[in-house]
CSV table of C-alpha atoms in Angstrom, one decimal:
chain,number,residue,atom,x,y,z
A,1,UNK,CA,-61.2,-11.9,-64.5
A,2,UNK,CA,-61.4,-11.5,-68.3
A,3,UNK,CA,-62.0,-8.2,-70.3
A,4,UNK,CA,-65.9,-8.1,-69.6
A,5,UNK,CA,-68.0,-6.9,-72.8
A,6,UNK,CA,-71.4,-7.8,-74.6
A,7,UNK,CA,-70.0,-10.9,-75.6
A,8,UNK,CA,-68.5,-12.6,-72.7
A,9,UNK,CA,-72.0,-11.2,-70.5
A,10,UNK,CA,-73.8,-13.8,-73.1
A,11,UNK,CA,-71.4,-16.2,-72.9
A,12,UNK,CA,-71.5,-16.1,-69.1
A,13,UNK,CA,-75.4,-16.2,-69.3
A,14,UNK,CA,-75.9,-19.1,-71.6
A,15,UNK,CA,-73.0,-21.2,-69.9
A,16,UNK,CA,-75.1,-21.0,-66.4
A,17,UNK,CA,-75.7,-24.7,-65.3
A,18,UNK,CA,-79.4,-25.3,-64.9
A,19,UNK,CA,-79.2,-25.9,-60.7
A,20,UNK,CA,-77.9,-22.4,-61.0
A,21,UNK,CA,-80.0,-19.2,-60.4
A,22,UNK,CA,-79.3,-17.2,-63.4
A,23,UNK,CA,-80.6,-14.0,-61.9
A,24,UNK,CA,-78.3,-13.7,-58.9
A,25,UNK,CA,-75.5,-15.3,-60.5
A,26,UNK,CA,-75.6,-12.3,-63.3
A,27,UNK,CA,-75.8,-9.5,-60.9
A,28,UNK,CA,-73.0,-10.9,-59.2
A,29,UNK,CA,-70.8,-10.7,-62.1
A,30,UNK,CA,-72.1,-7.3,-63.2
A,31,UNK,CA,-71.2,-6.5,-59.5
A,32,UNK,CA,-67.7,-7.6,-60.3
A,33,UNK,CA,-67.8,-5.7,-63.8
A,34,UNK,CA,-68.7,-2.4,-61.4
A,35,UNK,CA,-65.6,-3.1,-59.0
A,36,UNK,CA,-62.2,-2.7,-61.1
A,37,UNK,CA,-60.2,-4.7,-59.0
A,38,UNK,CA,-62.5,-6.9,-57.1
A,39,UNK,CA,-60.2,-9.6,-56.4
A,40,UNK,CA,-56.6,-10.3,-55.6
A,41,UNK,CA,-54.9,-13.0,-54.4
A,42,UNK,CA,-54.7,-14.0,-50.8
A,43,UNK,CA,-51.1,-13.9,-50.7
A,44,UNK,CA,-51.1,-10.4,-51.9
A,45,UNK,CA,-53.8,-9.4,-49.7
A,46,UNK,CA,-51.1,-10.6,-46.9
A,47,UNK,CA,-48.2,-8.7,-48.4
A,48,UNK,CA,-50.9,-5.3,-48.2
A,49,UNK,CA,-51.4,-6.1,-45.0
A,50,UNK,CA,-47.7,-5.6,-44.1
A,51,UNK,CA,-47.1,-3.4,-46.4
A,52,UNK,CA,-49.6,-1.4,-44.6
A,53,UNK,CA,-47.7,-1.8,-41.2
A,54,UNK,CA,-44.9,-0.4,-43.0
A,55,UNK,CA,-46.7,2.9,-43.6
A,56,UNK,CA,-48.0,3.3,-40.0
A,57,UNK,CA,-44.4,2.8,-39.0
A,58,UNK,CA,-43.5,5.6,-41.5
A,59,UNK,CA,-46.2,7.7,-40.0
A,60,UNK,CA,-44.7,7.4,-36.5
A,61,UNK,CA,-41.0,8.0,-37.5
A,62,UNK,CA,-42.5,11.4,-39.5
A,63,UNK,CA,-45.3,12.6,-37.2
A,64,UNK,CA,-43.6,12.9,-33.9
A,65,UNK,CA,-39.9,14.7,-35.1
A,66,UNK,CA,-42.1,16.9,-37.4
A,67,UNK,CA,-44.7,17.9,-34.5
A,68,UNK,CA,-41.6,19.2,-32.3
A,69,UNK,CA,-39.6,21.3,-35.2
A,70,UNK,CA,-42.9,23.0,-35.8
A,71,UNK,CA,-43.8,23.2,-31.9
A,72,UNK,CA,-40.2,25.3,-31.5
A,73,UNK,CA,-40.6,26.9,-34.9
A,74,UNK,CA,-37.8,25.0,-36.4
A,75,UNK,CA,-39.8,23.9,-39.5
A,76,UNK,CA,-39.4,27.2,-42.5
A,77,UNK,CA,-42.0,26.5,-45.5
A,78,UNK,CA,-39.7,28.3,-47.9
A,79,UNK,CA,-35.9,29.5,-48.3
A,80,UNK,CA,-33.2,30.9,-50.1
A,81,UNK,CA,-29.8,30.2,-49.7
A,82,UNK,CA,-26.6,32.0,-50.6
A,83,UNK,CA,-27.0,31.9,-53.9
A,84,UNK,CA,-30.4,33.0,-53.9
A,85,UNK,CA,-31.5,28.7,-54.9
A,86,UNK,CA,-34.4,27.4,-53.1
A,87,UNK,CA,-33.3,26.3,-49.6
A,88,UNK,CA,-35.1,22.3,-49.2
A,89,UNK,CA,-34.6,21.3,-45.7
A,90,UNK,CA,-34.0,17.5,-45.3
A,91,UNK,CA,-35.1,17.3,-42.0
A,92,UNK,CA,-38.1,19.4,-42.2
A,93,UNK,CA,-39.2,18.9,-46.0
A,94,UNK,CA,-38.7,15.7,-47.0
A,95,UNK,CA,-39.4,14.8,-43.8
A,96,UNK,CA,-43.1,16.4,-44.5
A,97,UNK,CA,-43.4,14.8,-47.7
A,98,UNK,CA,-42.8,11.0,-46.4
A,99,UNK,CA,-46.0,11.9,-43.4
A,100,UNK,CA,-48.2,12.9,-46.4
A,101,UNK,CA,-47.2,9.9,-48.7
A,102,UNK,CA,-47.4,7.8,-45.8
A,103,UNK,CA,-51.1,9.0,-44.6
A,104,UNK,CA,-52.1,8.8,-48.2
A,105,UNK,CA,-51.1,5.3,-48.8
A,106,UNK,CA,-52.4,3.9,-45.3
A,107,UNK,CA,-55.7,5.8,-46.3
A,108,UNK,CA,-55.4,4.3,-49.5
A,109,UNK,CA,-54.7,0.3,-48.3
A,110,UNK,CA,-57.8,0.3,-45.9
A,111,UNK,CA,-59.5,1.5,-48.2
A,112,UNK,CA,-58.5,-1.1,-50.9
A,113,UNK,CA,-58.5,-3.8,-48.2
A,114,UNK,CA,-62.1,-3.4,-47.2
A,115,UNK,CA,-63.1,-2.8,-50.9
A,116,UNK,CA,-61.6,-6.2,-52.3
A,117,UNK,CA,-64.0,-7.6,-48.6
A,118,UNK,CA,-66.8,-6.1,-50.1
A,119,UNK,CA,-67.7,-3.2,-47.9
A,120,UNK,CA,-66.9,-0.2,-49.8
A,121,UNK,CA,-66.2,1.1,-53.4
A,122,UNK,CA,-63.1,1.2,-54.6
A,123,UNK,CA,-63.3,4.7,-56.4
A,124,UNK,CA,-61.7,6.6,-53.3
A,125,UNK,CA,-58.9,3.5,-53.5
A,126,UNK,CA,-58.3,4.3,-57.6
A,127,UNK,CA,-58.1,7.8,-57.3
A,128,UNK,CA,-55.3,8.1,-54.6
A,129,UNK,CA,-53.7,5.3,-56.8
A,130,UNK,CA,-53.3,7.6,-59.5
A,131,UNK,CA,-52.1,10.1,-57.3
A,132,UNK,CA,-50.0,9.6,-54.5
A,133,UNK,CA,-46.9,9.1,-56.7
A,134,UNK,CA,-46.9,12.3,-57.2
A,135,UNK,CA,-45.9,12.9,-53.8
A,136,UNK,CA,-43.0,10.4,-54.1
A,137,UNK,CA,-42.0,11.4,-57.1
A,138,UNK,CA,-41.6,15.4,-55.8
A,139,UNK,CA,-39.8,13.8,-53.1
A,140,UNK,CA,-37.0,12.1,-55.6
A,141,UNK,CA,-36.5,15.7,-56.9
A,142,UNK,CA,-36.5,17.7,-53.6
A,143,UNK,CA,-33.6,15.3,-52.9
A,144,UNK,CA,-32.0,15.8,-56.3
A,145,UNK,CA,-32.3,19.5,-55.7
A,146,UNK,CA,-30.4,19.4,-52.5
A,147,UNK,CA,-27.3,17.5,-54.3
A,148,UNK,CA,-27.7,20.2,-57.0
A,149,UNK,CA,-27.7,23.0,-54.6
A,150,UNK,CA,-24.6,21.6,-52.7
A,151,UNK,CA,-22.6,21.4,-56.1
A,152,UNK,CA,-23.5,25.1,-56.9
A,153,UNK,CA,-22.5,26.1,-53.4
A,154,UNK,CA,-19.2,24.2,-53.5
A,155,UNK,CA,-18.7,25.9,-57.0
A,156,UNK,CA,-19.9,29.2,-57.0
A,157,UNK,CA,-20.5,32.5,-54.9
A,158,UNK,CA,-22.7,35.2,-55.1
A,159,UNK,CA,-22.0,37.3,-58.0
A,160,UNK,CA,-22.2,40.7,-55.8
A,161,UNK,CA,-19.9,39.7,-53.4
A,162,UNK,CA,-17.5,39.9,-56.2
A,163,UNK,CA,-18.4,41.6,-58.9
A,164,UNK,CA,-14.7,41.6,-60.7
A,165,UNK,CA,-14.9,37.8,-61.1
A,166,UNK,CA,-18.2,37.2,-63.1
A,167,UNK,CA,-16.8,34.2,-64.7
A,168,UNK,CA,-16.8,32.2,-61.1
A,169,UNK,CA,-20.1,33.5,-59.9
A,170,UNK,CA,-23.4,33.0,-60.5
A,171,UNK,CA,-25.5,35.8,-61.0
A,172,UNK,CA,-29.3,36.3,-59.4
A,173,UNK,CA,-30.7,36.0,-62.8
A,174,UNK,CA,-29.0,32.6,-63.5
A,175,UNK,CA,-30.4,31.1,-60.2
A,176,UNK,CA,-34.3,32.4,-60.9
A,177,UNK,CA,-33.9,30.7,-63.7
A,178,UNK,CA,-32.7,27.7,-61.8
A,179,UNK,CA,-35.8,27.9,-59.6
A,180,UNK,CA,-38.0,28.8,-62.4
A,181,UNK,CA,-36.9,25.3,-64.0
A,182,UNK,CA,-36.8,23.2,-60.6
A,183,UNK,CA,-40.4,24.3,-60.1
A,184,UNK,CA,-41.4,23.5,-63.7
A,185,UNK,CA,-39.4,20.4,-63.7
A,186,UNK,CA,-41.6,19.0,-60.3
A,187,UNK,CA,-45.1,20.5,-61.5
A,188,UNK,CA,-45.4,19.6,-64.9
A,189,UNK,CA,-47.0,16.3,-63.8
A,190,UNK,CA,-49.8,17.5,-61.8
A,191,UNK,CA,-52.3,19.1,-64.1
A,192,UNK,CA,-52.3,16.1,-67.0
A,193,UNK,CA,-52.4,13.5,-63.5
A,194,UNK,CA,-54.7,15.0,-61.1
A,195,UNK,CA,-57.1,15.8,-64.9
A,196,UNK,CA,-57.0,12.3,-65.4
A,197,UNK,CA,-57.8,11.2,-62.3
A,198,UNK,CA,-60.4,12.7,-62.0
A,199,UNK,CA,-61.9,11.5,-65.2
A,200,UNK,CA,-61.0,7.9,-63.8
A,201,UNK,CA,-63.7,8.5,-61.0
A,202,UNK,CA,-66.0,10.3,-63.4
A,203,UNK,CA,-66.1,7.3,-65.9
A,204,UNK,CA,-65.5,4.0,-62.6
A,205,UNK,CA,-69.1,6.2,-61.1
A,206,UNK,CA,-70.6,6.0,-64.6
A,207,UNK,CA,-70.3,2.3,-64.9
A,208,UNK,CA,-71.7,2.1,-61.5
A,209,UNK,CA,-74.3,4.3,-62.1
A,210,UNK,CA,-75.5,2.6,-65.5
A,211,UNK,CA,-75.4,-0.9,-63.8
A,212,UNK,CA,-76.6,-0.1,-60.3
A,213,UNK,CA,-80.8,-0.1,-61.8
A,214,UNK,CA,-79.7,-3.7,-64.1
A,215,UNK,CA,-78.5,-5.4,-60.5
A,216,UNK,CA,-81.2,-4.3,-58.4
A,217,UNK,CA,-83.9,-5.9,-61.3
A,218,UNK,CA,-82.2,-9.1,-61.3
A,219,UNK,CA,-82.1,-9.1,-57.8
A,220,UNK,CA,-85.5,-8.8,-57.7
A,221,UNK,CA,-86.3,-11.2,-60.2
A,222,UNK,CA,-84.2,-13.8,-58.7
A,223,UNK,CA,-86.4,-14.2,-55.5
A,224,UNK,CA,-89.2,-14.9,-58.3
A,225,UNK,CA,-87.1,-17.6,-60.2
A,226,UNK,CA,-88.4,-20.5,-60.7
A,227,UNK,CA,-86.1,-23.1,-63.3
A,228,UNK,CA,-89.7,-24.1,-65.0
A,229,UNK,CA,-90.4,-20.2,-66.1
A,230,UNK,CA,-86.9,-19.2,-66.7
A,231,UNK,CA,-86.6,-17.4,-69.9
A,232,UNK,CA,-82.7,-16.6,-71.3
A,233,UNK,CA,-84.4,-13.6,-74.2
A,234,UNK,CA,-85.9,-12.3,-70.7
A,235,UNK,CA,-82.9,-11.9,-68.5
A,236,UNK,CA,-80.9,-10.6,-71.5
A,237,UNK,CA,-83.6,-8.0,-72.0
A,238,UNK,CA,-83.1,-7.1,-68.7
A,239,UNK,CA,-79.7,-6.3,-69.3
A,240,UNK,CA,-79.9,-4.0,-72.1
A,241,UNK,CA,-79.9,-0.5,-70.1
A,242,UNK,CA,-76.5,-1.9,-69.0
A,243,UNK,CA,-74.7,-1.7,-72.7
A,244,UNK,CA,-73.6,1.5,-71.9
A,245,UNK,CA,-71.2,0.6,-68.6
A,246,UNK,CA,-68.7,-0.8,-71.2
A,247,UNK,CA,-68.2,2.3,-73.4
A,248,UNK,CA,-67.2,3.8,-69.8
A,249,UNK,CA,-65.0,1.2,-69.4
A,250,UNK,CA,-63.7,1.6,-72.9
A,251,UNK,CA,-63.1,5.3,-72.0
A,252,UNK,CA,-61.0,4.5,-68.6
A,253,UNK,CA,-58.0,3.5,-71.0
A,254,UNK,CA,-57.0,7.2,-72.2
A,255,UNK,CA,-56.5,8.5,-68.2
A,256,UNK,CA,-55.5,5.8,-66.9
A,257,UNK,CA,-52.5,5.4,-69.2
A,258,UNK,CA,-51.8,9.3,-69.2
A,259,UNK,CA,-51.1,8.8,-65.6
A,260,UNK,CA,-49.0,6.1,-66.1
A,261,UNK,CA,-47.0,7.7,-68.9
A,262,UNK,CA,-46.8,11.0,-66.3
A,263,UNK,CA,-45.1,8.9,-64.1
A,264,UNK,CA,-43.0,7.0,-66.2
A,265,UNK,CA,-41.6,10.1,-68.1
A,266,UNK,CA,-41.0,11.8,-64.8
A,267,UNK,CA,-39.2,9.1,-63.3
A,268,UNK,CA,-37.0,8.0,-66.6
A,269,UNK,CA,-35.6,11.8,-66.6
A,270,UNK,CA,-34.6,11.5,-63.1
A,271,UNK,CA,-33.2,7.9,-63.5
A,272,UNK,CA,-31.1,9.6,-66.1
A,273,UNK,CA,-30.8,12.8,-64.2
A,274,UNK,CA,-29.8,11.2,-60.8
A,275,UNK,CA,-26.3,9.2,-61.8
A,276,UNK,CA,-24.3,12.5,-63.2
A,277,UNK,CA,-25.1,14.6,-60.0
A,278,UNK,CA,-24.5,12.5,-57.2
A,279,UNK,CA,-21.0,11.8,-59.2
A,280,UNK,CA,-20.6,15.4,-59.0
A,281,UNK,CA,-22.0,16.1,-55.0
A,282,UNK,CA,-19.9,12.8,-54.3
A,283,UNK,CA,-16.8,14.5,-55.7
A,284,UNK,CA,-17.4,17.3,-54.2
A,285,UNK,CA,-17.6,15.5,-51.2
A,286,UNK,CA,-14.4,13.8,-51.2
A,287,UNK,CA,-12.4,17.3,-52.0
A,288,UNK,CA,-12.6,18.3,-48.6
A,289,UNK,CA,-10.0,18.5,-46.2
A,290,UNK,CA,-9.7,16.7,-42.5
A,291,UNK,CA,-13.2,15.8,-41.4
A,292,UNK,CA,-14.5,14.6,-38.2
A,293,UNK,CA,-16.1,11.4,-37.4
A,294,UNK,CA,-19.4,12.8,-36.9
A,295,UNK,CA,-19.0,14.5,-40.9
A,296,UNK,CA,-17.9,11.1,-41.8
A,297,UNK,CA,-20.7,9.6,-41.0
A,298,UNK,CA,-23.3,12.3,-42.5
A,299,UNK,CA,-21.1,12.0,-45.8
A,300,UNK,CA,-21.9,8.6,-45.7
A,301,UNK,CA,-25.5,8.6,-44.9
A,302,UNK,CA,-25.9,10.8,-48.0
A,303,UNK,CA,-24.5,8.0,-49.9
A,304,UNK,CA,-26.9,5.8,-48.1
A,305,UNK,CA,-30.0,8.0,-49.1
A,306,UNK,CA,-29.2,8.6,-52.5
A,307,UNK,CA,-28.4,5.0,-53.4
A,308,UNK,CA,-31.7,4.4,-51.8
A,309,UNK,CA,-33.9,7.3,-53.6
A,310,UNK,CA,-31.9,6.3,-56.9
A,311,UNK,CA,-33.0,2.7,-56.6
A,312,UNK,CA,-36.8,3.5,-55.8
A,313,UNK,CA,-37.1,5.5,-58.6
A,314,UNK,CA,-35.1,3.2,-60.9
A,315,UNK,CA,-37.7,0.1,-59.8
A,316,UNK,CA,-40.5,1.9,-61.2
A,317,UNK,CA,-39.6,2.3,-64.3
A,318,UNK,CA,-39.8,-1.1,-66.3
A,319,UNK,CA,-43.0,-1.8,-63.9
A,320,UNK,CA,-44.4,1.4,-65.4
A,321,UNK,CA,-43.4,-0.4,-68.4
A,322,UNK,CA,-45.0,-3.5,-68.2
A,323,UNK,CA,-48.4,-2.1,-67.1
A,324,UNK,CA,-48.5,-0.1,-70.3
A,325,UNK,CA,-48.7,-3.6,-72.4
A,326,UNK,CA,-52.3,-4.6,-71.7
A,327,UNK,CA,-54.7,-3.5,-74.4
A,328,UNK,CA,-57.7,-1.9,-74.3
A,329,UNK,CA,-59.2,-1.8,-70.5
A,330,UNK,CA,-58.6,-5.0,-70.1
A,331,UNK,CA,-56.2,-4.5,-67.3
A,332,UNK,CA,-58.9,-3.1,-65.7
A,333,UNK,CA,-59.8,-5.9,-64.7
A,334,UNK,CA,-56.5,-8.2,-64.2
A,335,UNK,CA,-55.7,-9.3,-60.7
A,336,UNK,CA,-52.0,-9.6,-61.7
A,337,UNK,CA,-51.9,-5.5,-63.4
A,338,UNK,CA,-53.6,-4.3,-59.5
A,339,UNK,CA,-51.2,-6.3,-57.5
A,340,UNK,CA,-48.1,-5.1,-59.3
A,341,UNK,CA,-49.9,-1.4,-59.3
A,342,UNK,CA,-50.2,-1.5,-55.6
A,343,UNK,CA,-47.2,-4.1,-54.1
A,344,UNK,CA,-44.3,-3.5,-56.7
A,345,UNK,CA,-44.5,0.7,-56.0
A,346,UNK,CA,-45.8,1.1,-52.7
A,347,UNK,CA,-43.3,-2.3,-51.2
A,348,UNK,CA,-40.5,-1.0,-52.1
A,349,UNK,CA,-41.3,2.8,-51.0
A,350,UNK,CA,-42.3,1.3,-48.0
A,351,UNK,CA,-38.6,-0.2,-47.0
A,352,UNK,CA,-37.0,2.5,-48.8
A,353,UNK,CA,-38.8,5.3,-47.3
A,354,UNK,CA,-38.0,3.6,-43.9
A,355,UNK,CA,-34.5,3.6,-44.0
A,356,UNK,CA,-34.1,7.3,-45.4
A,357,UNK,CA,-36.2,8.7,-42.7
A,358,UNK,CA,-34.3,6.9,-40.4
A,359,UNK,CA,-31.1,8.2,-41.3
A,360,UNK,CA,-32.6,12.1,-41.7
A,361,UNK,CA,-33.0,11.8,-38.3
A,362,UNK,CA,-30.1,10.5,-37.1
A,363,UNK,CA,-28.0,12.6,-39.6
A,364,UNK,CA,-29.7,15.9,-38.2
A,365,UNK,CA,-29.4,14.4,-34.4
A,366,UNK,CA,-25.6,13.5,-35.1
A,367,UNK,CA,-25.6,16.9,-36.7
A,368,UNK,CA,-26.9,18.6,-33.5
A,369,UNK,CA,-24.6,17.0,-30.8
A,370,UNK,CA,-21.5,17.5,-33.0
A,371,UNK,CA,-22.4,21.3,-33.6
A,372,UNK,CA,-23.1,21.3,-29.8
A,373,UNK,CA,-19.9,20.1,-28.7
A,374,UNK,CA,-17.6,21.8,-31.5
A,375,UNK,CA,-19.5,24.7,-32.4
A,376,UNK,CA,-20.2,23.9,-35.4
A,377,UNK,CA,-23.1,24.7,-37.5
A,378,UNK,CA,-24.9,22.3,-39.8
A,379,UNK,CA,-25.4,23.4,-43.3
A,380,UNK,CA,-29.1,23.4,-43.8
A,381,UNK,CA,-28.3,25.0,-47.3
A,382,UNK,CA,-28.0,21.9,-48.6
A,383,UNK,CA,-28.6,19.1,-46.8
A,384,UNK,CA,-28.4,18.1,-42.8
A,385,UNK,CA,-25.4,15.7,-43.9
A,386,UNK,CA,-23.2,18.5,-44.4
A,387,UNK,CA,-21.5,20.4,-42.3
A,388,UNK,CA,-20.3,24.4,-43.1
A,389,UNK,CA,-16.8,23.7,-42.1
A,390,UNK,CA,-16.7,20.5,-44.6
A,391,UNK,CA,-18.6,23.3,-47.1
A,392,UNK,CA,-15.7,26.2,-46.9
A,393,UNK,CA,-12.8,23.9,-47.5
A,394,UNK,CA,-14.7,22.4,-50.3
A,395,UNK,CA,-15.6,25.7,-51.9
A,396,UNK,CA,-11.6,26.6,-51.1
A,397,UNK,CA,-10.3,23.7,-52.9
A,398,UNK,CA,-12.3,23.9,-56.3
A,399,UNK,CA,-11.6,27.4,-56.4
């Protein structure tokens, strides 16, 4: 659909064939200027249907392991390790984070699917658009945070353990101030995007608001509508009260691209962020002495799941990019801006988030039986796909 504005609503109106009623046909397009994405193509209504199987399948894999870690009090909200760094549990953390993005988006694909049918308004649908990445986006970090947390362990001690060697410790202070900045680093995006958001749904209920009265009058006129009365000054008349729905429109483009630029900021730094560390964990890694199969395999699942979180971030960016190029609130309005909005982010979240969940759980169930049958215990300082054993000789070697 084209930018709707004063203009193209006359243009539209005087371009009516004469076996057409002018009345109903109007309020249906003013319907469609009320609806940001009222249309998409069938084949991409297909892919959201799939997509949307994706997510329930993401539910499942979540829902069930989380339910039994909280049911035997496995599942802590908050910890420290060693060094006094925040403590992110892959297992029970990111874990929680992939059941919330997952229930958000299959809320949020109903939603969209019976809006583009017609039966509900897609306000709800917009506003979890502009918010869910949020979730994914913490979720990159968290991740980043545990490689970052492994390289500090391998690295460093706590500085009151040994006191003489300050130059090969870290101190309390140093890691608060890590926190501090991992905390900042994650939240900074939240006010400007969940601000924003909301003015999104202020201004899409605004439009609706203001056009609501014009559709209901044309309605009503067109059951009178006969082609021998028809006057074009009187139905443009009738659409004067409705001016005002395009300076709301107008005003849409300001949040809408704040949230995109949120996103696309966030997700550059940890594109840039991402490469250097996992060098480092990798390399860290690889220092250790014998390993067992069963470490082996963690180690490289770890690969796996960072490849994986690296490459779902990295896809974001230039389609971040590209949805910045439409001017004024045109895309608003575009078919082709909504489908890569929904389908190019949530698709390839959807196979990616698959795959890491499934190795989360098969890293922390590998972890299990081999601590079982060796006594070993799995470092949940870092990450489930490293084992304390693999940890000491690492720490050993680089010191």
């Amino acid at each position: 659909m084209i930018r709707p504005d004063e203009t193209s609503v006359i243009k539209f109106v005087l371009s009516l064939p004469p076996t057409t009623n002018p009345y109903s046909a109007t309020a249906d397009y003013l319907e469609s200027v009320s609806r940001p994405c009222s249309t998409l193509p069938i084949w991409s209504r297909w892919l959201i249907r799939l997509v949307l199987l994706s997510y329930v399948l993401m539910f499942f894999q979540t829902a069930r392991p989380l339910y039994i870690r909280i049911k035997t009090r496995k599942f802590d909200i908050i910890g420290f390790n060693t060094l006094n760094l925040i403590k992110i549990d892959t297992a029970n953390h990111l874990t929680a984070g992939y059941l919330l993005y997952s229930t958000l988006s299959i809320i949020n694909l109903i939603w969209r699917d019976l809006s583009l049918s017609g039966y509900t308004s897609p306000i709800p649908s917009d506003f979890i658009d502009c918010t869910k990445s949020l979730v994914s986006l913490t979720l990159s970090w968290l991740f980043l945070w545990i490689c970052i947390s492994h390289s500090l362990l391998v690295r460093w001690k706590p500085l009151e353990e040994h006191p003489l060697e300050k130059a090969r410790y870290m101190s309390p202070k140093s890691a608060w101030l890590l926190n501090g900045g991992f905390f900042v680093t994650i939240l900074w995006p939240y006010v400007p995007v969940i601000f924003s958001s909301f003015r999104v749904v202020a201004e899409e209920t605004k439009i609706v608001e203001v056009l609501k009265p014009v559709i209901i009058a044309l309605r009503k006129s067109s059951h009178a509508y006969s082609p021998s009365d028809y006057n074009t000054l009187g139905l443009l008349s009738t659409l004067i009260p409705g001016r005002e729905a395009f300076d709301h429109a107008d005003s849409l483009v300001v949040p809408f691209r704040i949230v995109i630029f949120c996103y696309l900021i966030s997700a550059s730094i940890l594109c840039i962020a991402y490469p250097p560390i996992l060098l480092h964990t990798f390399k860290g890694m690889n220092q250790s002495g014998k390993t067992t199969a069963s470490v082996r395999s963690q180690k490289g699942s770890v690969v796996i799941h960072s490849f994986l979180a690296f490459t779902s971030t990295l896809w974001n960016v230039p389609i971040l990019i590209w949805t910045l190029e439409f001017q004024s609130y045109s895309f608003i309005y575009d078919s082709l801006w909504w489908t890569m909005i929904i389908l190019g982010i949530d698709g390839i979240l959807a196979i990616t988030g698959n795959i890491i969940i499934f190795l989360t759980h098969s890293t922390a169930q590998s972890g299990s039986s081999s601590g079982s049958s060796s006594g070993s215990e799995t470092c949940s300082d870092s990450s489930r796909a490293i084992t304390f054993e693999d940890q000491k000789t690492m720490s050993v070697s680089s010191s």
